[in-house]
Amino acid sequence: MNKIADIFTSLEYGPAPESADLALAWIDSHDGRFGHFIDGKWTKPGKGFATDNPATGKKLADLTNGSQSDVDAAVKAARGAFPKWSALSGYARAKYLYAIARLVQKHSRLFAVLESLDNGKPIRESRDVDIPLVARHFYHHAGWAQHLERGFPGHVPYGVCGQVIPWNFPLLMLAWKIAPALAAGNTVVLKPAEFTSLTALLFAEICDKAGLPKGVVNIVTGEGETGAAITEHKDVDKVAFTGSTEVGKIIRAATAGSGKGISLELGGKSPYIVFDDADLDSAIEGLVDAIWFNQGQVCCAGSRLLVQESIETRFLDKLKKRMATLRVGDPLDKAVDIGALVAPVQVARVTELVKQGVAEGGTLYEPDVDLPKSGCFLRPALITNVSPANTVASEEIFGPVLVEMSFRTPEEAVALANNTRYGLAATVWTENVNLALDIAPKLKAGVVWVNGTNNFDAAVGFGGYKESGFGREGGKEGMGAYLKPAWEKALKPAPAAKAVAAKPKNPLDGDAGIDRTAKMYIGGKQARPDSGYSRPVLGPDGSLVGEVGDGNRKDIRNAVEAARAAAGWATTTAHNRAQVLYYLAENLDYRAAEFAARIKAQTGEDGTAEVAASVERLFAFAGWADKYDGMVHNPPSRTVAVAMVEPLGVMGILAPPSRPLLGSIALIAPALAMGNTVVLVPSERAPLSVTDLYQVLETSDVPAGVLNIVTGDTATLAKTLAEHDGVDAVWAAANAEISTMVEKASAGNVKQTWTSRGLYYDLADKALFEGDYFLRRATQIKNVWVPYGA
């Protein structure tokens, strides 16, 4: 009795071990050696590598390193299975997804133990978080499979999806990718991380038990070269990758010009903001979950603690006391808080970054907690006295290390939070709902948690801004990432431009001696080109219609700076943005005859219909400005998740060579309606239709810097825009060569891109281009999780 009384006094937990017997027996049933799962069958194990238990260093199994021929076989199987799988009714696919969800639940304990053995995460995390969410994703997407035609009319699956997942949430990342892909009617070739492939291989058996048709899901194990073979495979139609930003950039560059769909969920350096009115004890518990969940090996980990200065000392004292109670040890002990890091190489990397942080002036605190004598274990760490320039404040550590800074005002908190190349998640703690909902929209992150952290659900999209990638997983937007408009599959090459005479007539003949050189339009003002050169604009007979400035890198730089300075356009009310676009349309219509004549002079074609279509397109997107908005999700927890539609930021837009006025208006109108600012490169051959807009813009209340226009050589200006770190997205209605270059150069800061790749997009088609197609590409979704109830 005294011992029990002592336990109630000390609140110490004894060991609560989970048996690994069934998981080890499953490995033994495969003789400890695994091949790939291709076309519904297991291949013979081949040369490869061992997967170890990071808590003990002991080998669990031998895995096969997938070769190019293995990947070829898997892609061929997926391609062969695609016609029948995609032709099934949504209800038929839903039944398969439902069966998989049921089997995951039935074998949940086996999955949880195997995950903890292979990954090192505490069993209570894999048991209570990961595996239930896996089942939830398959249940949720079973519903999407059946209601696909209602939710996404006119859309079709991509085909074969190549998917590469990381080692921190091995089975959950698999579910995030495979469930929507199958629901949409795609087939899959997936490579799990080399450190943590076992639950993916167990999942392959689940697919077999569920009766999933052969070739629909293929699992190929291997190292980085195997993943590259999948993402670069010519017969893969859609690539989905979760992992480091560095590898994501390589994939973006490697797939440039291929026409593959692509979604990237990359790294993060997420802020955890605590205001002085927060419930400090709750914020401390939330912080424990934010940074020491899964040993800090979480892309959205709240690794940057920002505390209001007035409570900094008190908060850090509480935090250190809480850190001292964390238990580090055997992941299969249900009383353990922090398990093992995934591998020795990860321990070495985290240790080196901590040393660097201290060398740069940081102060390290580690509680005196016991560590196992062997295995990949680290103590939870806190580094204070850190400036934003410190390496540990900017680089993703991916370990149990928290970096702390203070702030004085909400404005400073936002500035510090956004001072990162990443934008995956953020957390805000305050008892003031007005403050929380003021701060959340200002944070450049795809997910914001208010008075909570690490909330996930299949019904709510997850993904980042900036170098945290693009695309969403979960929710309607995540479902849409595995579908494309049916008409895109029937696109034909754009017709060749009509030839014009090689040389203009002598500009000194007749009236041509009058200077008719159109300037750039930057920051609301006309500006001469930095190059000091102009370029002729010729009519179809070779006559000189006029001249425009020959823009260069400096002109683009100035235009981007002006566009960034006009970022307030994004916070202008949607109603006001609509009024500006309506006014712009009204003034353009007033000068319709003048613009029609200019089109005829440049192209030889009657421009009346094109001007009328341009006015109508401006009206269309003015109408959308206050109607294309978000939704409220109702996840199972006592929270609401508000899906906010936000602009991308600064967009570089390259107008098509044809339809000199409508081609530009069709692209800039949806971008401006959604709150983006734009740097536009007009049609290289017929730019005067856009330079004539300067006066219309100035008389239509378009704020300075919202729309900037730089004329010149399309290829040269496209490269500068795509490489510029101040540009958030690029749209290029251009030939295949320029499109490939734009996509490749965009990898520098992981820009979102839309390119026409030399295909003919009939931008005059109202049914296709007066609605969601460009609106969706001009926006990104931020999900703000807000708790409710007492």
mmCIF file of C-alpha atoms in Angstrom, residues 85-86 201 313 342 348 377 389 395 583 670 711:
data_model
loop_
_atom_site.group_PDB
_atom_site.id
_atom_site.type_symbol
_atom_site.label_atom_id
_atom_site.label_comp_id
_atom_site.label_asym_id
_atom_site.label_seq_id
_atom_site.Cartn_x
_atom_site.Cartn_y
_atom_site.Cartn_z
ATOM 1 C CA TRP A 85 -9.885 0.515 -62.739
ATOM 2 C CA SER A 86 -10.810 3.980 -64.018
ATOM 3 C CA LEU A 201 4.782 -3.880 -47.537
ATOM 4 C CA THR A 313 10.887 34.330 -18.418
ATOM 5 C CA VAL A 342 15.024 7.087 -37.352
ATOM 6 C CA ALA A 348 24.503 13.019 -36.296
ATOM 7 C CA PHE A 377 18.117 8.626 -28.827
ATOM 8 C CA ALA A 389 20.109 35.027 -38.490
ATOM 9 C CA GLU A 395 17.210 25.667 -41.119
ATOM 10 C CA TYR A 583 -14.461 50.117 -63.981
ATOM 11 C CA PRO A 670 -8.522 36.069 -62.647
ATOM 12 C CA THR A 711 7.605 44.442 -73.140
#
